[in-house]
Tab-separated table of C-alpha atoms (C1' of nucleotides) in Angstrom:
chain	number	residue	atom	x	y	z
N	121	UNK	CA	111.192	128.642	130.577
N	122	UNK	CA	108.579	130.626	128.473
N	123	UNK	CA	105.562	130.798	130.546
N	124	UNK	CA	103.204	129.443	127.731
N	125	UNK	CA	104.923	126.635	127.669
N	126	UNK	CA	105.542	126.076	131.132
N	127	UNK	CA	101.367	126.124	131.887
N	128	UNK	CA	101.358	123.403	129.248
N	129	UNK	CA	104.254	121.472	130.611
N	130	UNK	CA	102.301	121.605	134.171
N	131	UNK	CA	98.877	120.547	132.348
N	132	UNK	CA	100.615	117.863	130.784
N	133	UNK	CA	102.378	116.396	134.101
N	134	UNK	CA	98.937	116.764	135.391
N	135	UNK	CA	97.319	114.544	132.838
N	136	UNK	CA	100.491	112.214	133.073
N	137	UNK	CA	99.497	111.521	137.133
N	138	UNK	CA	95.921	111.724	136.875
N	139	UNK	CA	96.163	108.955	134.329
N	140	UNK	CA	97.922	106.806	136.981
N	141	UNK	CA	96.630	107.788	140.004
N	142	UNK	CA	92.730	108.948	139.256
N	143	UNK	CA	91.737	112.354	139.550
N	144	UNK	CA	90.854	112.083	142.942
N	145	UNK	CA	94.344	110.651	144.336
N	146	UNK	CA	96.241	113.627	142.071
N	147	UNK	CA	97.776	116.080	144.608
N	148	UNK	CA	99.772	118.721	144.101
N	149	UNK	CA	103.211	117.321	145.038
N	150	UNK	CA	102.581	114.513	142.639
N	151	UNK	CA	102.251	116.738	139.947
N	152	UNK	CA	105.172	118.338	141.144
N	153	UNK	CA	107.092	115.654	141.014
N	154	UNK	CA	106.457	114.742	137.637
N	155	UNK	CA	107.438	118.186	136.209
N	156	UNK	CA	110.328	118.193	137.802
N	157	UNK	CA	110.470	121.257	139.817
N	158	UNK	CA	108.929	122.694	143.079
N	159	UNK	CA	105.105	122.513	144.661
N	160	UNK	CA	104.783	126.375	144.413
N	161	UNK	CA	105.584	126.898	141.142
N	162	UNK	CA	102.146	125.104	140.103
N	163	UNK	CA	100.533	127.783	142.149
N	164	UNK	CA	102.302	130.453	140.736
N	165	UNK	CA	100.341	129.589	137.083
N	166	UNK	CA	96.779	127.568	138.769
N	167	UNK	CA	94.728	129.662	141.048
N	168	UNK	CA	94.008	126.638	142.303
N	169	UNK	CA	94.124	122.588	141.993
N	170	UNK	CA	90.371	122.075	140.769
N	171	UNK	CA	91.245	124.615	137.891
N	172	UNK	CA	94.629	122.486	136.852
N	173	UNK	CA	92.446	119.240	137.106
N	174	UNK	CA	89.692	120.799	135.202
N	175	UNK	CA	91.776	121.947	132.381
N	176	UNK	CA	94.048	118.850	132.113
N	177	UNK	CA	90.922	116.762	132.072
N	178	UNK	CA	89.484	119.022	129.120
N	179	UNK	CA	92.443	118.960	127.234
N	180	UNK	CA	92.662	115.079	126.974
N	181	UNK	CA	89.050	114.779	126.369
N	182	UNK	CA	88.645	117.626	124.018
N	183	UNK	CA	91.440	116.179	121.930
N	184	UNK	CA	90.000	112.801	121.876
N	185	UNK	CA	86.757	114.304	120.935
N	186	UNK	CA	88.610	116.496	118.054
N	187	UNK	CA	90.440	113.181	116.866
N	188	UNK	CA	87.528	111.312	116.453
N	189	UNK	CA	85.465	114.071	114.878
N	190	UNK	CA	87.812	114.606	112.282
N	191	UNK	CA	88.195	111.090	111.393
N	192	UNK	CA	84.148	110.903	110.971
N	193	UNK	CA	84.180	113.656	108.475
N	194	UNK	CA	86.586	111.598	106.049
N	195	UNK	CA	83.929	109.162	106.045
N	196	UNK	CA	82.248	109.081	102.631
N	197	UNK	CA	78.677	107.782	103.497
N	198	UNK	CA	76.466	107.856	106.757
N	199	UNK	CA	77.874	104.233	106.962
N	200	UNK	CA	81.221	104.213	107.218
N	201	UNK	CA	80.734	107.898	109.309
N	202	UNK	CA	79.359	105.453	112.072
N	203	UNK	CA	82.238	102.537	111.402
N	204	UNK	CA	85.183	105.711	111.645
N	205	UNK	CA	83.488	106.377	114.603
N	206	UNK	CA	83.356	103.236	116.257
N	207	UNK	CA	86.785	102.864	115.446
N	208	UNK	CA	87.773	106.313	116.891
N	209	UNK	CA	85.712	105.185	120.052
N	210	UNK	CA	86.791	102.286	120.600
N	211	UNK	CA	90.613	103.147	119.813
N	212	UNK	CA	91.383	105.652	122.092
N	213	UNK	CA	90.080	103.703	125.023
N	214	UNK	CA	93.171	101.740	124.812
N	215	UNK	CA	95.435	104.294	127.305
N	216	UNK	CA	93.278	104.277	129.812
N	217	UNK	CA	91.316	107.650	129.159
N	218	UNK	CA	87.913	105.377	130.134
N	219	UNK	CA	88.849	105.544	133.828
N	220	UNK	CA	89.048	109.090	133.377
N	221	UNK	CA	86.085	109.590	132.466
N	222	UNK	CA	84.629	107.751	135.176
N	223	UNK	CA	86.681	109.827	137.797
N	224	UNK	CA	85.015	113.161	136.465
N	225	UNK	CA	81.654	111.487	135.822
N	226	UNK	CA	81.866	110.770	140.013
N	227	UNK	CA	83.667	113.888	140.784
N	228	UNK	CA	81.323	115.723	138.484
N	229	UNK	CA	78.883	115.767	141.929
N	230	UNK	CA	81.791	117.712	143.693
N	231	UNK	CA	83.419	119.787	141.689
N	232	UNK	CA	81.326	122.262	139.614
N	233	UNK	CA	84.266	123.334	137.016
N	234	UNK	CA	84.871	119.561	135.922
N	235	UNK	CA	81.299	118.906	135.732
N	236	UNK	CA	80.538	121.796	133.165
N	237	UNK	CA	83.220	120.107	131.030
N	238	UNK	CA	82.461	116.680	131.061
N	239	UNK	CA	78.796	117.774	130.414
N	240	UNK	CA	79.511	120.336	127.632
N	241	UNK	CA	82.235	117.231	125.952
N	242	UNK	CA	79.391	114.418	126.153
N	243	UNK	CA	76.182	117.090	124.791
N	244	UNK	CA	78.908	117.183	121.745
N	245	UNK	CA	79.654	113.039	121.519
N	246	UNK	CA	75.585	112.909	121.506
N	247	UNK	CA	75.436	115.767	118.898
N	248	UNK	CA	78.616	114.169	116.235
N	249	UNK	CA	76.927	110.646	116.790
N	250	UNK	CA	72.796	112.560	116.177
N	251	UNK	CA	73.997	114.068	113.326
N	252	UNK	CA	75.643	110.816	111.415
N	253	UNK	CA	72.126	109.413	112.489
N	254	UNK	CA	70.208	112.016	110.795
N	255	UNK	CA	72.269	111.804	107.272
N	256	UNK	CA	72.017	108.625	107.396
N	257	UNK	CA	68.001	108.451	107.704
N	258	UNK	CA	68.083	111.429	105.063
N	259	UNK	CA	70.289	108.924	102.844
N	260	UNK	CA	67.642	106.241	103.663
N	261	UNK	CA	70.167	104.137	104.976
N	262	UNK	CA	68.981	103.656	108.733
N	263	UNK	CA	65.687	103.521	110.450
N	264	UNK	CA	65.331	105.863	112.987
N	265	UNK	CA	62.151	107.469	114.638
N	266	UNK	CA	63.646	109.937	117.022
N	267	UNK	CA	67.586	110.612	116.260
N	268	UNK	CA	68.009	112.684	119.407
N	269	UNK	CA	66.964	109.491	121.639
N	270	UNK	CA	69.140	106.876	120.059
N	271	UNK	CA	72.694	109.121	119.952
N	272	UNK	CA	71.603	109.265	123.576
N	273	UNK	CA	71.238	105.175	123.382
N	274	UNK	CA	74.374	104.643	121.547
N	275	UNK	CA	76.781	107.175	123.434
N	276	UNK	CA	75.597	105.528	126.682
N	277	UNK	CA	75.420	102.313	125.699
N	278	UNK	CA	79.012	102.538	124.620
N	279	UNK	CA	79.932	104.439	127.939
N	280	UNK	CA	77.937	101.763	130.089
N	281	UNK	CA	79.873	98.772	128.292
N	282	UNK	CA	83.481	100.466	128.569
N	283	UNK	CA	82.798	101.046	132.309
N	284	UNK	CA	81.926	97.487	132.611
N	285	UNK	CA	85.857	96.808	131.115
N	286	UNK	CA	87.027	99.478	133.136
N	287	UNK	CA	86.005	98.934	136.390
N	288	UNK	CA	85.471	94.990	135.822
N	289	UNK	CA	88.158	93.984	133.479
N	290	UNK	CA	87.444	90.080	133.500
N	291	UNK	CA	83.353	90.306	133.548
N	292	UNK	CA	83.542	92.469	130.000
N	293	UNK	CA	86.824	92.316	127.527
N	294	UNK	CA	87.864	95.201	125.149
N	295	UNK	CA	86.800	92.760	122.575
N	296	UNK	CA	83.638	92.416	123.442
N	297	UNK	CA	83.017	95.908	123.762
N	298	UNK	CA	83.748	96.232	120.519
N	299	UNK	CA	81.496	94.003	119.281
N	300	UNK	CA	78.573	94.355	121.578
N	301	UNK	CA	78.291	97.851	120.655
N	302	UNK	CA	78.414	97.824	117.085
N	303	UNK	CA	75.772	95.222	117.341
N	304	UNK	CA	73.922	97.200	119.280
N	305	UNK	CA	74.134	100.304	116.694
N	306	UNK	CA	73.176	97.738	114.186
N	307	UNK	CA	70.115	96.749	115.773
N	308	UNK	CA	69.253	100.665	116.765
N	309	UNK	CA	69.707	101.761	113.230
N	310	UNK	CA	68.137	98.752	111.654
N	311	UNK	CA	71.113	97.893	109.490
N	312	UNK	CA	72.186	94.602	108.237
N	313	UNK	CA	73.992	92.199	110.993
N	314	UNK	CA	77.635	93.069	109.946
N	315	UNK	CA	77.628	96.428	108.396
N	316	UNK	CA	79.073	98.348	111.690
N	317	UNK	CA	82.340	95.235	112.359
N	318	UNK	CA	85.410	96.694	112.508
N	319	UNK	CA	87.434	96.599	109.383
N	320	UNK	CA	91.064	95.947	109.322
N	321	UNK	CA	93.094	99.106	108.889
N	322	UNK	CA	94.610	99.290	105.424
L	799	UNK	CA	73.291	98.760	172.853
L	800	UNK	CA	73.345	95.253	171.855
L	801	UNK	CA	76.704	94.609	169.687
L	802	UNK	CA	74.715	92.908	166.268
L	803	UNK	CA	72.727	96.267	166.372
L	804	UNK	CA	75.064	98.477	167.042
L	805	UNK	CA	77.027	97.487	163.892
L	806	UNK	CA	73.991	97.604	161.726
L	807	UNK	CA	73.124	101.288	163.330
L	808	UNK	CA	77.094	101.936	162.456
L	809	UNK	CA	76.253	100.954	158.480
L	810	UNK	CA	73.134	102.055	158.276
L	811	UNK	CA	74.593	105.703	159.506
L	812	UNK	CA	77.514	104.812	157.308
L	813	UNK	CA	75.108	104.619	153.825
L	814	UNK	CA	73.283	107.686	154.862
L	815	UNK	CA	76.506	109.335	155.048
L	816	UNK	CA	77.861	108.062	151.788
L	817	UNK	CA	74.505	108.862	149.983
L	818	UNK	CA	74.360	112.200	151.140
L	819	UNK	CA	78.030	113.122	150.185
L	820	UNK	CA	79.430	110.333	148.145
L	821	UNK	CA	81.993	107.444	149.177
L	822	UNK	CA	85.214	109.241	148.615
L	823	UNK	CA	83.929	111.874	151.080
L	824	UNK	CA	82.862	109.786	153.398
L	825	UNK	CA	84.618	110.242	156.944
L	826	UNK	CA	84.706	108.786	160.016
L	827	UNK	CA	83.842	111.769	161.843
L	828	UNK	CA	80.796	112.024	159.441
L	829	UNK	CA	79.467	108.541	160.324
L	830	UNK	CA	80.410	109.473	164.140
L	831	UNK	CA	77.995	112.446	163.992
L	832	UNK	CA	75.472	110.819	161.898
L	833	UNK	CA	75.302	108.089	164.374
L	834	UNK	CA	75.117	110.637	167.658
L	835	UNK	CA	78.706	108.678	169.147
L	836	UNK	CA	81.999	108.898	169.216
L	837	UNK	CA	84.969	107.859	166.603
L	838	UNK	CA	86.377	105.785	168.064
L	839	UNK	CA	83.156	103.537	168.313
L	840	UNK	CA	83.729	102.771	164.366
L	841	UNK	CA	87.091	101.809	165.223
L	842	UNK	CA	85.681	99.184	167.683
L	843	UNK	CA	83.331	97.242	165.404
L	844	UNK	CA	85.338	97.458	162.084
L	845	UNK	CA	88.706	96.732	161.415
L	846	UNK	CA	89.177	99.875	158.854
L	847	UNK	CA	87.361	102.433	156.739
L	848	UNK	CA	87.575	100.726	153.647
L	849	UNK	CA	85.855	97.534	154.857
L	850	UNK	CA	82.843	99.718	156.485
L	851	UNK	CA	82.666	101.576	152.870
L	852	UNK	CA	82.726	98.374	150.946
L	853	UNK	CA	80.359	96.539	153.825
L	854	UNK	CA	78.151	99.507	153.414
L	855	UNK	CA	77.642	99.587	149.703
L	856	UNK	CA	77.377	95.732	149.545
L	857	UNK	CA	73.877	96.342	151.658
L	858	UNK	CA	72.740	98.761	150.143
L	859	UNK	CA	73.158	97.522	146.532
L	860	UNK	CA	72.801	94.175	146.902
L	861	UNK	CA	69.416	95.136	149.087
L	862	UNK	CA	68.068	96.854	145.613
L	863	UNK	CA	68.659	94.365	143.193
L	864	UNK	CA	67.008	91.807	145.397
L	865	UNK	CA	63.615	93.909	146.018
L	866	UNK	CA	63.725	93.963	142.013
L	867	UNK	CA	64.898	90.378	141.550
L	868	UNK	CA	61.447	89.572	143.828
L	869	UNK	CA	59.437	92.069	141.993
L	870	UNK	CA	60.273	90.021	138.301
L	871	UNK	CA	59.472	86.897	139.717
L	872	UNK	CA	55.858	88.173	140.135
L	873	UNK	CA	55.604	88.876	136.651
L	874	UNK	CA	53.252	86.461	134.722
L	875	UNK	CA	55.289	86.143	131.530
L	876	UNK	CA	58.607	87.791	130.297
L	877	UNK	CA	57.314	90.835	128.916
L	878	UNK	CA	55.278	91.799	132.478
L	879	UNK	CA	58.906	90.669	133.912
L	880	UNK	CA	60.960	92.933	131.997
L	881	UNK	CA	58.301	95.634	132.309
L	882	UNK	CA	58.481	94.904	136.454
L	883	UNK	CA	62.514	94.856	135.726
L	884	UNK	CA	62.281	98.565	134.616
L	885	UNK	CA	59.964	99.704	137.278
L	886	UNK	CA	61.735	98.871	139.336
L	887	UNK	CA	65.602	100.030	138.226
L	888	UNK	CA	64.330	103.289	137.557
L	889	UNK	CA	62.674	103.420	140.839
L	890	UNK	CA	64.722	102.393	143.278
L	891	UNK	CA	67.277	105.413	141.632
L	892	UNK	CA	65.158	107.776	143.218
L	893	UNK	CA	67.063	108.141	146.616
L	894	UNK	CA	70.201	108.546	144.601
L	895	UNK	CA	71.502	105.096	144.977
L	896	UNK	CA	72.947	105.573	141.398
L	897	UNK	CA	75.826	108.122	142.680
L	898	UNK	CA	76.954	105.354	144.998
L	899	UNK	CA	77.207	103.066	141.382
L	900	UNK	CA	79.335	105.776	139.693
L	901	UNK	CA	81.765	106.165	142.897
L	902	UNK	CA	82.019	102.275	143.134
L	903	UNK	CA	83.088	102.276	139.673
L	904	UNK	CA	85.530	104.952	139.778
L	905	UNK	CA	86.998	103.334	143.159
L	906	UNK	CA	86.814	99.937	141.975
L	907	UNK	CA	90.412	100.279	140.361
L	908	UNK	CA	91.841	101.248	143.649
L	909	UNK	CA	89.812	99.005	146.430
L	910	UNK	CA	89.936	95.448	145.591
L	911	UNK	CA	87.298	94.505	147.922
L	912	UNK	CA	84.861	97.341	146.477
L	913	UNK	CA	85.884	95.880	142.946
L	914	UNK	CA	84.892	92.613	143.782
L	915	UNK	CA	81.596	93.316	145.423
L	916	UNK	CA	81.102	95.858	142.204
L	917	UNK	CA	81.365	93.222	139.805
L	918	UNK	CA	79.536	90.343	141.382
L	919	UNK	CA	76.340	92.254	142.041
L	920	UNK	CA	76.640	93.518	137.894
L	921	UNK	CA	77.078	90.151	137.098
L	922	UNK	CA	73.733	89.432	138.798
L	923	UNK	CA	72.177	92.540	137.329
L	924	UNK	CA	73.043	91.437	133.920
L	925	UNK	CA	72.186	87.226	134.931
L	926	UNK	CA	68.629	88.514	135.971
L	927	UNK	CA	67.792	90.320	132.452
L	928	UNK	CA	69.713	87.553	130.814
L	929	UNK	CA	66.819	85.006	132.644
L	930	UNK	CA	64.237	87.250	131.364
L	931	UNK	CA	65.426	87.747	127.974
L	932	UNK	CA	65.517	83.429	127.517
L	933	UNK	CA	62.378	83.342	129.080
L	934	UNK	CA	60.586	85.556	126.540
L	935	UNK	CA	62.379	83.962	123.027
L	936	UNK	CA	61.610	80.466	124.350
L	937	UNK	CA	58.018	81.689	124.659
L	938	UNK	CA	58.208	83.226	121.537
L	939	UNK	CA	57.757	86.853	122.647
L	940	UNK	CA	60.977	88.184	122.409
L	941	UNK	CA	63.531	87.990	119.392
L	942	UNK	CA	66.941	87.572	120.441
L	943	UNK	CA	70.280	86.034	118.853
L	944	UNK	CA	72.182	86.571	121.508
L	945	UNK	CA	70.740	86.953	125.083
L	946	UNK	CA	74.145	87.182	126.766
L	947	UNK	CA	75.226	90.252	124.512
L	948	UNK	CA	71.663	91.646	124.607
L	949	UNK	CA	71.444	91.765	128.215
L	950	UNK	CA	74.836	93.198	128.843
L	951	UNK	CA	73.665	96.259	126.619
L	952	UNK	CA	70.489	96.558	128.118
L	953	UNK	CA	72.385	96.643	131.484
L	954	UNK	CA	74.642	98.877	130.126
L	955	UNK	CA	72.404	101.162	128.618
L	956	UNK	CA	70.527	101.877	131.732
L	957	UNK	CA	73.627	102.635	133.158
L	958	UNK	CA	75.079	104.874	130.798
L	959	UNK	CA	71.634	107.246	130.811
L	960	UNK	CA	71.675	106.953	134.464
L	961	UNK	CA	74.612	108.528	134.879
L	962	UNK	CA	74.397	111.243	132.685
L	963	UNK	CA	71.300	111.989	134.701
L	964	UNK	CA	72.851	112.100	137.907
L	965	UNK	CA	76.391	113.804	136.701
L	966	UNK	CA	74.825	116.573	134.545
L	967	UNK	CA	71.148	116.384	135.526
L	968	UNK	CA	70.071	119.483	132.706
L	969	UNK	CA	71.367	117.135	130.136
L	970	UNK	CA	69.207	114.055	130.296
L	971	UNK	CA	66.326	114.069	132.794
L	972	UNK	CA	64.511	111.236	134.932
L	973	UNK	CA	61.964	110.771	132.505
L	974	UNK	CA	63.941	110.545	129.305
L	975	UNK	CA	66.197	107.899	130.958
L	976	UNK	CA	63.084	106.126	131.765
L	977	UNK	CA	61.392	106.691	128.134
L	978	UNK	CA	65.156	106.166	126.421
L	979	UNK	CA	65.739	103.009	128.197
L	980	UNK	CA	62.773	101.434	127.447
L	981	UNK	CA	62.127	102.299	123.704
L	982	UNK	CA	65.826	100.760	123.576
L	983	UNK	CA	64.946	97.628	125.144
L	984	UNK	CA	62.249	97.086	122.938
L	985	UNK	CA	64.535	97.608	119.481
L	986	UNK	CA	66.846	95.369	121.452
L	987	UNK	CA	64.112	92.592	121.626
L	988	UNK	CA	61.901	93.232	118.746
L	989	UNK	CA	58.925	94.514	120.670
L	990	UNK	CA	56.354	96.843	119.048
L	991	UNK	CA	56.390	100.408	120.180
L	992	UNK	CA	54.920	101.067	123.690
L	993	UNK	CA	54.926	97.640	124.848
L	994	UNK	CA	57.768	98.294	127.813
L	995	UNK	CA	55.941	101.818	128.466
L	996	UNK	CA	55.873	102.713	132.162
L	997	UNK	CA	52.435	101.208	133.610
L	998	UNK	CA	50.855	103.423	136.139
L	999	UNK	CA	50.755	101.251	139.720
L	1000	UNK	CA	47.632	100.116	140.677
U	661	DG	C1'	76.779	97.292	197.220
U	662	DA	C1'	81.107	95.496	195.054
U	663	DC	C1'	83.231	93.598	191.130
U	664	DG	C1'	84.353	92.622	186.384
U	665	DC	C1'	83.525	92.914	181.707
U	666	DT	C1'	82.792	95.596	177.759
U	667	DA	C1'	80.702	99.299	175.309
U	668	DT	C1'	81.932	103.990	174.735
U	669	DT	C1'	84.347	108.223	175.022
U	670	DG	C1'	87.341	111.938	173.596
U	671	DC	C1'	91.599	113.227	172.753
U	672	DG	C1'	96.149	112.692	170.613
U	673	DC	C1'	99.221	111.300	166.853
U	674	DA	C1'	101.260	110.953	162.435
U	675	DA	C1'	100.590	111.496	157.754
U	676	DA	C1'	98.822	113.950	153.842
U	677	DT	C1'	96.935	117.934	151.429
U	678	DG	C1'	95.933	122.728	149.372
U	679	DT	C1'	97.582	127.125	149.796
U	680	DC	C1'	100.591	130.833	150.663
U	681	DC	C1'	104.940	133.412	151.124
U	682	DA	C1'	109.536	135.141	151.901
U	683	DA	C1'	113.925	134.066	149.907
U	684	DT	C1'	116.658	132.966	145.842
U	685	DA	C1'	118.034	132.283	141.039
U	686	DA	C1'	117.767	133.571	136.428
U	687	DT	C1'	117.174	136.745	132.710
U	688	DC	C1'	117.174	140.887	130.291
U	689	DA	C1'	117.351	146.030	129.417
U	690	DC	C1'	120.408	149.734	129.800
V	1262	DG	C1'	128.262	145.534	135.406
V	1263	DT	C1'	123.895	146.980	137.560
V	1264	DG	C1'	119.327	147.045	138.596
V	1265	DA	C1'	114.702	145.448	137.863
V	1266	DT	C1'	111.624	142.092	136.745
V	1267	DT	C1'	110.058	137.513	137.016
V	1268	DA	C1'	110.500	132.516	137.303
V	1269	DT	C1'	111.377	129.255	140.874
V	1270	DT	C1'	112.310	127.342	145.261
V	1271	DG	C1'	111.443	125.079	149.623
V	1272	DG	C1'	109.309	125.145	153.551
V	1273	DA	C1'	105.599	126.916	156.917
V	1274	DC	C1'	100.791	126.625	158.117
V	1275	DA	C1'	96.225	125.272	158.932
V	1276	DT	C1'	93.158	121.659	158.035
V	1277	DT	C1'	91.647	117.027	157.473
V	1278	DT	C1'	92.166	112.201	157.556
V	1279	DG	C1'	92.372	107.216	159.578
V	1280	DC	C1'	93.647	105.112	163.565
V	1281	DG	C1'	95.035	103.923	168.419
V	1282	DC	C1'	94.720	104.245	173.350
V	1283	DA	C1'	94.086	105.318	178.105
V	1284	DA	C1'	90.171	106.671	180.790
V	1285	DT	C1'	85.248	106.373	181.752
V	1286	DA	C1'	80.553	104.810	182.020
V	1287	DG	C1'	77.148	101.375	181.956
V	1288	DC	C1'	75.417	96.990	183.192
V	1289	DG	C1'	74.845	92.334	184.645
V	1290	DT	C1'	76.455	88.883	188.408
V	1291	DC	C1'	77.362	87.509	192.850
DNA sequence: GACGCTATTGCGCAAATGTCCAATAATCAC
DNA sequence: GTGATTATTGGACATTTGCGCAATAGCGTC
């Protein structure tokens, strides 16, 4: 097998197990098993397992982060920048990459090389959602006095609610996530009750 | 050593342990030497790791939110009792009770009994701002549509910045959390500017 | 002082894990 | 075909983990 392609068949079967086991329960034999093949030949491409964990967990994130940024930039107005990206948010929640981020947020105390990732991947969350913020006020559309502080509000808000689902499925729903967090945008931005809901997809 | 204390010295050595390194690195052999005894003491007051853990945490957390839930009730109307309510969270983070949060969270998924002790205390967290928030529209000092949603986001909010304070401290410091946090729950509950602003203690 | 109960010890065991390595299979140039 | 290079194997090894257990020490009672 090309080597190229082998690396990203092992970051792949990486992802596969940490997204059903948690990062901390992936071992090496797991991820072994999932490829297919033998225990040393993920040695023979990873120095070592923090690496392989650190670059499958950037690869899912950084992709979800990619998606979502390039469906903000088809948005037309400030507006419906923030709505594409509440949808975006919210959306790719639904396989489980939340619980993800929670494992690297708590491993991020342990294990240097994940914590420069997940740090560098949620500076650039804050930095798409401060930037719709600040076209928005230069639009006159929102109300904002300090841009930096509420894309800080709104990413962890968002974060705070979807651990809540996450880690407590029956105290907060999906649904509610949704909801509470647009709401809560609304009320940061000082927009209309109604102008963040979700819109069906056409 | 009278049984009763010796299994309070065992969890009190078990939450310095778990501070100190976290709960998925906390080992018996860790709690052993923390306490100055052997392993197999542990083994003879609790029935397995997981219930010491979970025991553990429950004391701990469930220890801070009632010195805050006492410090709100002190508060002469709902604006002193939210202001109290902040104090207090951002205070009792200090010792870095808030790592132990993001490794419950991460571990609720896999340990039922953590889960359940997770989400009943959050549930109080979020019953306790929910009181407040009531308190202050019935008064007329607070303006609220929905105090359920509202105090799940204020909840969630203080969680969110909390944890990007304690996984990637150079990203969001101590004192923007507490700023952030604040200035949010005042745009939550239509409070002028400065109102929630950290009081020095008298 | 002898006895009995229990707190306490310290080691051993089995399982799991990351890492490494010698042996083997596969592939390709000539 | 032959040899060289490299992908791949499968297991060895040291370490760590939770847990159990026989032996010991401490202490109150008679």
């Amino acid at each position: 097998m090309n080597p190229d392609d082998r690396r990203e068949a092992i970051i792949a079967a990486t992802l596969a197990v940490m997204q059903r086991q948690g990062i901390a329960a992936t071992t090496v034999r797991d991820v072994a098993a999932e490829l297919g093949a033998s225990s040393g030949l993920i040695h023979h491409y990873m120095t070592s397992m923090d690496e392989l964990i650190a670059e499958a967990f950037e690869r899912s994130a950084g992709a979800d982060l990619l998606t979502t940024s390039n469906l903000v930039e088809q948005g037309r107005d400030p507006i419906e920048q923030m709505r594409f990206f509440f949808d975006s948010y919210t959306r790719s929640d639904g396989d489980s990459g939340m619980q993800l981020w929670l494992d690297a947020w708590a491993e991020a105390a342990r294990r240097p090389e994940l914590r420069q990732i997940s740090q560098r991947l949620n500076k650039a969350w804050q930095q798409l959602i401060c930037s719709i913020i600040e076209g928005g006020v230069r639009a006159g559309l929102m109300t904002c006095l300090d841009p930096v502080a509420a894309a800080w509000r709104i990413l962890s808000l968002l974060d705070g609610l979807h651990l809540q689902e996450v880690a407590h499925s029956d105290s907060v729903t999906g649904a509610q996530v949704t909801k509470w967090s647009r709401r809560g945008a609304e009320i940061e931005l000082g927009l209309p009750l109604g102008t963040l809901t979700e819109r069906e997809p056409s």
